[in-house]
mmCIF file of N, CA and C in Angstrom:
data_model
loop_
_atom_site.group_PDB
_atom_site.id
_atom_site.type_symbol
_atom_site.label_atom_id
_atom_site.label_comp_id
_atom_site.label_asym_id
_atom_site.label_seq_id
_atom_site.Cartn_x
_atom_site.Cartn_y
_atom_site.Cartn_z
ATOM 1 N N MET A 984 -1.588 78.388 -77.910
ATOM 2 C CA MET A 984 -0.276 78.934 -77.948
ATOM 3 C C MET A 984 0.563 78.036 -78.867
ATOM 4 N N LYS A 985 1.263 78.668 -79.792
ATOM 5 C CA LYS A 985 2.120 77.875 -80.701
ATOM 6 C C LYS A 985 3.508 77.781 -80.091
ATOM 7 N N THR A 986 4.003 76.536 -79.982
ATOM 8 C CA THR A 986 5.322 76.358 -79.447
ATOM 9 C C THR A 986 6.248 76.006 -80.597
ATOM 10 N N PRO A 987 7.493 76.551 -80.580
ATOM 11 C CA PRO A 987 8.413 76.244 -81.648
ATOM 12 C C PRO A 987 8.862 74.797 -81.595
ATOM 13 N N ASN A 988 9.047 74.225 -82.759
ATOM 14 C CA ASN A 988 9.482 72.836 -82.860
ATOM 15 C C ASN A 988 10.944 72.656 -82.555
ATOM 16 N N ASN A 989 11.738 73.720 -82.686
ATOM 17 C CA ASN A 989 13.186 73.570 -82.512
ATOM 18 C C ASN A 989 13.623 73.736 -81.054
ATOM 19 N N THR A 990 12.720 73.955 -80.147
ATOM 20 C CA THR A 990 13.062 74.149 -78.755
ATOM 21 C C THR A 990 13.104 72.735 -78.079
ATOM 22 N N SER A 991 14.214 72.482 -77.398
ATOM 23 C CA SER A 991 14.411 71.225 -76.751
ATOM 24 C C SER A 991 13.575 71.128 -75.487
ATOM 25 N N ALA A 992 13.015 69.965 -75.256
ATOM 26 C CA ALA A 992 12.220 69.756 -74.055
ATOM 27 C C ALA A 992 13.085 69.334 -72.856
ATOM 28 N N SER A 993 14.340 69.103 -73.110
ATOM 29 C CA SER A 993 15.227 68.624 -72.060
ATOM 30 C C SER A 993 16.220 69.745 -71.659
ATOM 31 N N ILE A 994 17.016 69.483 -70.683
ATOM 32 C CA ILE A 994 17.968 70.446 -70.143
ATOM 33 C C ILE A 994 19.156 70.574 -71.116
ATOM 34 N N VAL A 995 19.541 71.831 -71.329
ATOM 35 C CA VAL A 995 20.676 72.107 -72.240
ATOM 36 C C VAL A 995 21.643 72.989 -71.518
ATOM 37 N N THR A 996 22.945 72.685 -71.619
ATOM 38 C CA THR A 996 23.973 73.493 -71.013
ATOM 39 C C THR A 996 24.142 74.764 -71.839
ATOM 40 N N ARG A 997 24.111 75.909 -71.210
ATOM 41 C CA ARG A 997 24.175 77.173 -71.930
ATOM 42 C C ARG A 997 25.451 77.933 -71.574
ATOM 43 N N ASN A 998 25.985 78.664 -72.482
ATOM 44 C CA ASN A 998 27.105 79.550 -72.282
ATOM 45 C C ASN A 998 26.558 80.897 -71.839
ATOM 46 N N MET A 999 26.907 81.316 -70.641
ATOM 47 C CA MET A 999 26.383 82.545 -70.076
ATOM 48 C C MET A 999 26.722 83.776 -70.905
ATOM 49 N N SER A 1000 27.817 83.740 -71.635
ATOM 50 C CA SER A 1000 28.159 84.925 -72.422
ATOM 51 C C SER A 1000 27.192 85.111 -73.600
ATOM 52 N N ASP A 1001 26.395 84.118 -73.947
ATOM 53 C CA ASP A 1001 25.402 84.257 -74.994
ATOM 54 C C ASP A 1001 24.253 85.198 -74.575
ATOM 55 N N PHE A 1002 24.110 85.428 -73.267
ATOM 56 C CA PHE A 1002 23.021 86.226 -72.788
ATOM 57 C C PHE A 1002 23.399 87.719 -72.681
ATOM 58 N N THR A 1003 24.656 88.031 -72.791
ATOM 59 C CA THR A 1003 25.095 89.425 -72.555
ATOM 60 C C THR A 1003 24.979 90.402 -73.719
ATOM 61 N N PRO A 1004 25.055 89.980 -74.972
ATOM 62 C CA PRO A 1004 25.027 90.971 -76.079
ATOM 63 C C PRO A 1004 23.797 91.861 -76.061
ATOM 64 N N GLU A 1005 22.652 91.303 -75.748
ATOM 65 C CA GLU A 1005 21.386 92.073 -75.806
ATOM 66 C C GLU A 1005 21.340 93.176 -74.737
ATOM 67 N N THR A 1006 21.762 92.881 -73.521
ATOM 68 C CA THR A 1006 21.645 93.848 -72.428
ATOM 69 C C THR A 1006 22.972 94.337 -71.891
ATOM 70 N N GLY A 1007 24.021 93.599 -72.123
ATOM 71 C CA GLY A 1007 25.330 93.961 -71.555
ATOM 72 C C GLY A 1007 25.507 93.478 -70.128
ATOM 73 N N ASN A 1008 24.514 92.729 -69.614
ATOM 74 C CA ASN A 1008 24.548 92.317 -68.249
ATOM 75 C C ASN A 1008 23.847 90.960 -68.112
ATOM 76 N N VAL A 1009 24.535 89.948 -67.651
ATOM 77 C CA VAL A 1009 23.997 88.607 -67.540
ATOM 78 C C VAL A 1009 22.772 88.618 -66.624
ATOM 79 N N TYR A 1010 22.889 89.304 -65.512
ATOM 80 C CA TYR A 1010 21.815 89.285 -64.510
ATOM 81 C C TYR A 1010 20.549 89.937 -65.008
ATOM 82 N N GLU A 1011 20.691 91.004 -65.769
ATOM 83 C CA GLU A 1011 19.529 91.674 -66.327
ATOM 84 C C GLU A 1011 18.892 90.758 -67.364
ATOM 85 N N SER A 1012 19.696 90.074 -68.179
ATOM 86 C CA SER A 1012 19.169 89.111 -69.152
ATOM 87 C C SER A 1012 18.410 87.979 -68.471
ATOM 88 N N ILE A 1013 18.941 87.457 -67.410
ATOM 89 C CA ILE A 1013 18.292 86.370 -66.670
ATOM 90 C C ILE A 1013 16.949 86.868 -66.115
ATOM 91 N N ALA A 1014 16.913 88.093 -65.623
ATOM 92 C CA ALA A 1014 15.674 88.684 -65.035
ATOM 93 C C ALA A 1014 14.622 88.797 -66.149
ATOM 94 N N ILE A 1015 15.026 89.189 -67.352
ATOM 95 C CA ILE A 1015 14.111 89.338 -68.472
ATOM 96 C C ILE A 1015 13.619 87.979 -68.878
ATOM 97 N N ILE A 1016 14.504 86.989 -68.949
ATOM 98 C CA ILE A 1016 14.114 85.633 -69.305
ATOM 99 C C ILE A 1016 13.151 85.067 -68.284
ATOM 100 N N SER A 1017 13.406 85.354 -66.987
ATOM 101 C CA SER A 1017 12.540 84.874 -65.921
ATOM 102 C C SER A 1017 11.134 85.425 -66.047
ATOM 103 N N LYS A 1018 11.026 86.710 -66.290
ATOM 104 C CA LYS A 1018 9.712 87.339 -66.440
ATOM 105 C C LYS A 1018 8.970 86.778 -67.629
ATOM 106 N N ARG A 1019 9.685 86.570 -68.770
ATOM 107 C CA ARG A 1019 9.021 85.986 -69.929
ATOM 108 C C ARG A 1019 8.601 84.537 -69.671
ATOM 109 N N ALA A 1020 9.422 83.765 -68.952
ATOM 110 C CA ALA A 1020 9.025 82.406 -68.600
ATOM 111 C C ALA A 1020 7.784 82.355 -67.755
ATOM 112 N N ASN A 1021 7.658 83.311 -66.833
ATOM 113 C CA ASN A 1021 6.458 83.427 -66.007
ATOM 114 C C ASN A 1021 5.226 83.701 -66.873
ATOM 115 N N GLN A 1022 5.356 84.602 -67.842
ATOM 116 C CA GLN A 1022 4.245 84.924 -68.738
ATOM 117 C C GLN A 1022 3.859 83.692 -69.514
ATOM 118 N N LEU A 1023 4.822 82.969 -70.075
ATOM 119 C CA LEU A 1023 4.547 81.737 -70.809
ATOM 120 C C LEU A 1023 3.884 80.681 -69.972
ATOM 121 N N SER A 1024 4.362 80.537 -68.741
ATOM 122 C CA SER A 1024 3.805 79.560 -67.829
ATOM 123 C C SER A 1024 2.350 79.825 -67.512
ATOM 124 N N ILE A 1025 2.038 81.087 -67.270
ATOM 125 C CA ILE A 1025 0.643 81.454 -66.962
ATOM 126 C C ILE A 1025 -0.224 81.191 -68.158
ATOM 127 N N LYS A 1026 0.271 81.532 -69.344
ATOM 128 C CA LYS A 1026 -0.504 81.316 -70.574
ATOM 129 C C LYS A 1026 -0.743 79.830 -70.814
ATOM 130 N N LEU A 1027 0.290 79.004 -70.647
ATOM 131 C CA LEU A 1027 0.126 77.557 -70.832
ATOM 132 C C LEU A 1027 -0.837 76.982 -69.835
ATOM 133 N N LYS A 1028 -0.734 77.429 -68.601
ATOM 134 C CA LYS A 1028 -1.647 76.912 -67.524
ATOM 135 C C LYS A 1028 -3.057 77.292 -67.814
ATOM 136 N N GLU A 1029 -3.317 78.519 -68.237
ATOM 137 C CA GLU A 1029 -4.677 78.939 -68.578
ATOM 138 C C GLU A 1029 -5.248 78.095 -69.757
ATOM 139 N N GLU A 1030 -4.400 77.873 -70.729
ATOM 140 C CA GLU A 1030 -4.794 77.063 -71.920
ATOM 141 C C GLU A 1030 -5.118 75.644 -71.501
ATOM 142 N N LEU A 1031 -4.275 75.050 -70.653
ATOM 143 C CA LEU A 1031 -4.496 73.673 -70.237
ATOM 144 C C LEU A 1031 -5.772 73.607 -69.391
ATOM 145 N N ASN A 1032 -5.946 74.528 -68.453
ATOM 146 C CA ASN A 1032 -7.132 74.498 -67.623
ATOM 147 C C ASN A 1032 -8.399 74.686 -68.464
ATOM 148 N N GLY A 1033 -8.348 75.525 -69.458
ATOM 149 C CA GLY A 1033 -9.481 75.730 -70.349
ATOM 150 C C GLY A 1033 -9.868 74.439 -71.095
ATOM 151 N N LYS A 1034 -8.860 73.725 -71.576
ATOM 152 C CA LYS A 1034 -9.133 72.515 -72.288
ATOM 153 C C LYS A 1034 -9.645 71.395 -71.364
ATOM 154 N N LEU A 1035 -9.084 71.345 -70.150
ATOM 155 C CA LEU A 1035 -9.525 70.339 -69.200
ATOM 156 C C LEU A 1035 -10.897 70.635 -68.669
ATOM 157 N N ALA A 1036 -11.251 71.926 -68.598
ATOM 158 C CA ALA A 1036 -12.584 72.324 -68.106
ATOM 159 C C ALA A 1036 -13.710 71.826 -69.007
ATOM 160 N N GLU A 1037 -13.383 71.644 -70.299
ATOM 161 C CA GLU A 1037 -14.399 71.132 -71.216
ATOM 162 C C GLU A 1037 -14.892 69.756 -70.827
ATOM 163 N N PHE A 1038 -14.034 68.990 -70.149
ATOM 164 C CA PHE A 1038 -14.343 67.637 -69.783
ATOM 165 C C PHE A 1038 -14.746 67.494 -68.293
ATOM 166 N N ALA A 1039 -14.811 68.601 -67.590
ATOM 167 C CA ALA A 1039 -15.119 68.559 -66.183
ATOM 168 C C ALA A 1039 -16.545 68.152 -65.925
ATOM 169 N N THR A 1040 -16.729 67.404 -64.863
ATOM 170 C CA THR A 1040 -18.065 67.000 -64.475
ATOM 171 C C THR A 1040 -18.387 67.633 -63.112
ATOM 172 N N THR A 1041 -19.631 67.738 -62.801
ATOM 173 C CA THR A 1041 -20.039 68.333 -61.544
ATOM 174 C C THR A 1041 -20.426 67.271 -60.529
ATOM 175 N N VAL A 1042 -19.698 66.173 -60.545
ATOM 176 C CA VAL A 1042 -19.962 65.043 -59.612
ATOM 177 C C VAL A 1042 -19.287 65.359 -58.305
ATOM 178 N N ASP A 1043 -20.054 65.303 -57.213
ATOM 179 C CA ASP A 1043 -19.470 65.512 -55.900
ATOM 180 C C ASP A 1043 -19.059 64.242 -55.198
ATOM 181 N N ASN A 1044 -19.474 63.108 -55.690
ATOM 182 C CA ASN A 1044 -19.220 61.836 -55.051
ATOM 183 C C ASN A 1044 -17.906 61.268 -55.597
ATOM 184 N N LEU A 1045 -16.967 60.962 -54.693
ATOM 185 C CA LEU A 1045 -15.693 60.444 -55.114
ATOM 186 C C LEU A 1045 -15.800 59.054 -55.759
ATOM 187 N N GLU A 1046 -16.792 58.325 -55.407
ATOM 188 C CA GLU A 1046 -16.978 56.999 -55.961
ATOM 189 C C GLU A 1046 -17.324 57.031 -57.435
ATOM 190 N N GLU A 1047 -17.881 58.143 -57.887
ATOM 191 C CA GLU A 1047 -18.313 58.270 -59.292
ATOM 192 C C GLU A 1047 -17.286 58.887 -60.176
ATOM 193 N N VAL A 1048 -16.116 59.258 -59.600
ATOM 194 C CA VAL A 1048 -15.052 59.888 -60.389
ATOM 195 C C VAL A 1048 -14.403 58.788 -61.241
ATOM 196 N N PHE A 1049 -14.270 59.056 -62.507
ATOM 197 C CA PHE A 1049 -13.638 58.086 -63.397
ATOM 198 C C PHE A 1049 -12.600 58.753 -64.249
ATOM 199 N N GLU A 1050 -11.734 57.965 -64.821
ATOM 200 C CA GLU A 1050 -10.707 58.537 -65.697
ATOM 201 C C GLU A 1050 -11.293 58.904 -67.046
ATOM 202 N N ASN A 1051 -10.998 60.081 -67.481
ATOM 203 C CA ASN A 1051 -11.438 60.535 -68.779
ATOM 204 C C ASN A 1051 -10.234 60.430 -69.716
ATOM 205 N N ARG A 1052 -10.314 59.632 -70.720
ATOM 206 C CA ARG A 1052 -9.243 59.406 -71.654
ATOM 207 C C ARG A 1052 -8.776 60.690 -72.358
ATOM 208 N N GLU A 1053 -9.719 61.579 -72.708
ATOM 209 C CA GLU A 1053 -9.366 62.820 -73.385
ATOM 210 C C GLU A 1053 -8.526 63.724 -72.431
ATOM 211 N N GLN A 1054 -8.919 63.793 -71.154
ATOM 212 C CA GLN A 1054 -8.175 64.585 -70.183
ATOM 213 C C GLN A 1054 -6.751 64.074 -70.052
ATOM 214 N N ILE A 1055 -6.609 62.753 -70.013
ATOM 215 C CA ILE A 1055 -5.295 62.152 -69.844
ATOM 216 C C ILE A 1055 -4.420 62.493 -71.043
ATOM 217 N N GLU A 1056 -4.973 62.384 -72.277
ATOM 218 C CA GLU A 1056 -4.209 62.663 -73.471
ATOM 219 C C GLU A 1056 -3.792 64.151 -73.527
ATOM 220 N N ILE A 1057 -4.700 65.028 -73.167
ATOM 221 C CA ILE A 1057 -4.381 66.466 -73.126
ATOM 222 C C ILE A 1057 -3.275 66.741 -72.143
ATOM 223 N N SER A 1058 -3.358 66.140 -70.956
ATOM 224 C CA SER A 1058 -2.322 66.326 -69.933
ATOM 225 C C SER A 1058 -0.967 65.795 -70.415
ATOM 226 N N LYS A 1059 -0.983 64.649 -71.029
ATOM 227 C CA LYS A 1059 0.293 64.080 -71.561
ATOM 228 C C LYS A 1059 0.869 64.968 -72.614
ATOM 229 N N HIS A 1060 0.049 65.563 -73.462
ATOM 230 C CA HIS A 1060 0.523 66.453 -74.506
ATOM 231 C C HIS A 1060 1.245 67.653 -73.884
ATOM 232 N N TYR A 1061 0.644 68.265 -72.863
ATOM 233 C CA TYR A 1061 1.264 69.409 -72.219
ATOM 234 C C TYR A 1061 2.513 69.049 -71.415
ATOM 235 N N GLU A 1062 2.586 67.847 -70.903
ATOM 236 C CA GLU A 1062 3.791 67.371 -70.240
ATOM 237 C C GLU A 1062 4.944 67.236 -71.184
ATOM 238 N N ARG A 1063 4.686 66.909 -72.461
ATOM 239 C CA ARG A 1063 5.731 66.712 -73.453
ATOM 240 C C ARG A 1063 6.253 68.029 -74.038
ATOM 241 N N LEU A 1064 5.527 69.117 -73.837
ATOM 242 C CA LEU A 1064 5.920 70.418 -74.390
ATOM 243 C C LEU A 1064 7.207 70.883 -73.687
ATOM 244 N N PRO A 1065 7.987 71.716 -74.395
ATOM 245 C CA PRO A 1065 9.145 72.304 -73.719
ATOM 246 C C PRO A 1065 8.735 73.168 -72.554
ATOM 247 N N LYS A 1066 9.577 73.233 -71.564
ATOM 248 C CA LYS A 1066 9.273 74.012 -70.371
ATOM 249 C C LYS A 1066 9.309 75.496 -70.710
ATOM 250 N N PRO A 1067 8.509 76.295 -69.990
ATOM 251 C CA PRO A 1067 8.424 77.737 -70.256
ATOM 252 C C PRO A 1067 9.835 78.423 -70.208
ATOM 253 N N THR A 1068 10.674 77.937 -69.325
ATOM 254 C CA THR A 1068 12.067 78.536 -69.229
ATOM 255 C C THR A 1068 12.806 78.300 -70.510
ATOM 256 N N ASN A 1069 12.762 77.098 -71.057
ATOM 257 C CA ASN A 1069 13.441 76.835 -72.331
ATOM 258 C C ASN A 1069 12.880 77.664 -73.486
ATOM 259 N N LEU A 1070 11.571 77.808 -73.489
ATOM 260 C CA LEU A 1070 10.926 78.641 -74.536
ATOM 261 C C LEU A 1070 11.402 80.105 -74.408
ATOM 262 N N ALA A 1071 11.406 80.608 -73.164
ATOM 263 C CA ALA A 1071 11.813 81.973 -72.908
ATOM 264 C C ALA A 1071 13.285 82.217 -73.308
ATOM 265 N N ILE A 1072 14.123 81.265 -73.006
ATOM 266 C CA ILE A 1072 15.572 81.397 -73.364
ATOM 267 C C ILE A 1072 15.703 81.459 -74.904
ATOM 268 N N GLU A 1073 15.026 80.567 -75.573
ATOM 269 C CA GLU A 1073 15.114 80.584 -77.036
ATOM 270 C C GLU A 1073 14.574 81.884 -77.634
ATOM 271 N N GLU A 1074 13.447 82.364 -77.116
ATOM 272 C CA GLU A 1074 12.900 83.622 -77.573
ATOM 273 C C GLU A 1074 13.886 84.739 -77.367
ATOM 274 N N PHE A 1075 14.510 84.778 -76.167
ATOM 275 C CA PHE A 1075 15.446 85.848 -75.875
ATOM 276 C C PHE A 1075 16.652 85.796 -76.779
ATOM 277 N N LEU A 1076 17.190 84.614 -76.987
ATOM 278 C CA LEU A 1076 18.414 84.469 -77.834
ATOM 279 C C LEU A 1076 18.060 84.771 -79.297
ATOM 280 N N ASP A 1077 16.837 84.537 -79.718
ATOM 281 C CA ASP A 1077 16.428 84.853 -81.088
ATOM 282 C C ASP A 1077 16.025 86.290 -81.260
ATOM 283 N N GLY A 1078 16.044 87.079 -80.179
ATOM 284 C CA GLY A 1078 15.653 88.503 -80.257
ATOM 285 C C GLY A 1078 14.177 88.747 -80.357
ATOM 286 N N LYS A 1079 13.371 87.819 -79.889
ATOM 287 C CA LYS A 1079 11.936 87.924 -79.992
ATOM 288 C C LYS A 1079 11.268 88.527 -78.771
ATOM 289 N N VAL A 1080 12.055 88.846 -77.728
ATOM 290 C CA VAL A 1080 11.526 89.379 -76.472
ATOM 291 C C VAL A 1080 11.767 90.872 -76.427
ATOM 292 N N TYR A 1081 10.711 91.620 -76.304
ATOM 293 C CA TYR A 1081 10.824 93.116 -76.144
ATOM 294 C C TYR A 1081 11.015 93.406 -74.650
ATOM 295 N N HIS A 1082 11.997 94.241 -74.348
ATOM 296 C CA HIS A 1082 12.218 94.662 -72.974
ATOM 297 C C HIS A 1082 12.740 96.073 -72.971
ATOM 298 N N SER A 1083 12.487 96.737 -71.868
ATOM 299 C CA SER A 1083 13.017 98.109 -71.698
ATOM 300 C C SER A 1083 13.093 98.393 -70.223
ATOM 301 N N THR A 1084 13.884 99.342 -69.901
ATOM 302 C CA THR A 1084 14.040 99.792 -68.480
ATOM 303 C C THR A 1084 13.297 101.084 -68.312
ATOM 304 N N PRO A 1085 12.995 101.462 -67.072
ATOM 305 C CA PRO A 1085 12.331 102.737 -66.845
ATOM 306 C C PRO A 1085 13.121 103.926 -67.358
ATOM 307 N N GLU A 1086 14.466 103.821 -67.335
ATOM 308 C CA GLU A 1086 15.325 104.891 -67.851
ATOM 309 C C GLU A 1086 15.139 105.012 -69.360
ATOM 310 N N GLN A 1087 15.036 103.913 -70.059
ATOM 311 C CA GLN A 1087 14.879 103.921 -71.504
ATOM 312 C C GLN A 1087 13.508 104.486 -71.876
ATOM 313 N N GLU A 1088 12.457 104.163 -71.113
ATOM 314 C CA GLU A 1088 11.159 104.684 -71.357
ATOM 315 C C GLU A 1088 11.119 106.195 -71.081
ATOM 316 N N ALA A 1089 11.814 106.701 -70.099
ATOM 317 C CA ALA A 1089 11.873 108.102 -69.772
ATOM 318 C C ALA A 1089 12.568 108.869 -70.895
ATOM 319 N N GLU A 1090 13.644 108.289 -71.448
ATOM 320 C CA GLU A 1090 14.332 108.909 -72.557
ATOM 321 C C GLU A 1090 13.471 109.019 -73.799
ATOM 322 N N LYS A 1091 12.651 107.974 -74.046
ATOM 323 C CA LYS A 1091 11.801 107.965 -75.218
ATOM 324 C C LYS A 1091 10.707 109.045 -75.102
ATOM 325 N N ASN A 1092 10.189 109.236 -73.871
ATOM 326 C CA ASN A 1092 9.094 110.157 -73.631
ATOM 327 C C ASN A 1092 9.573 111.613 -73.468
ATOM 328 N N ALA A 1093 10.866 111.797 -73.275
ATOM 329 C CA ALA A 1093 11.399 113.173 -73.023
ATOM 330 C C ALA A 1093 11.614 113.918 -74.330
#
């Protein structure tokens, strides 16, 4: 998954009126952002688990568990990435998130 370089990894104060032009409703915008953040979170988690699985061992004995430097570096990389919520907000504000309501879908199909 490619993450944008301009997205801040830290907390940013947002003006709530920035979320209304797209939908006309702050709460609807927040719901859309929330759903997109969940999608991004699942995708990042699957990607991380896939990369970590490459280094997994089938050792059942706790005494033989050791630190794998590659796993640690991969984990640190994912910890430094912007949070899915920040990515979803940036995508929404940039107009990169497609959304529709059941009413809009019914009008298109009618």
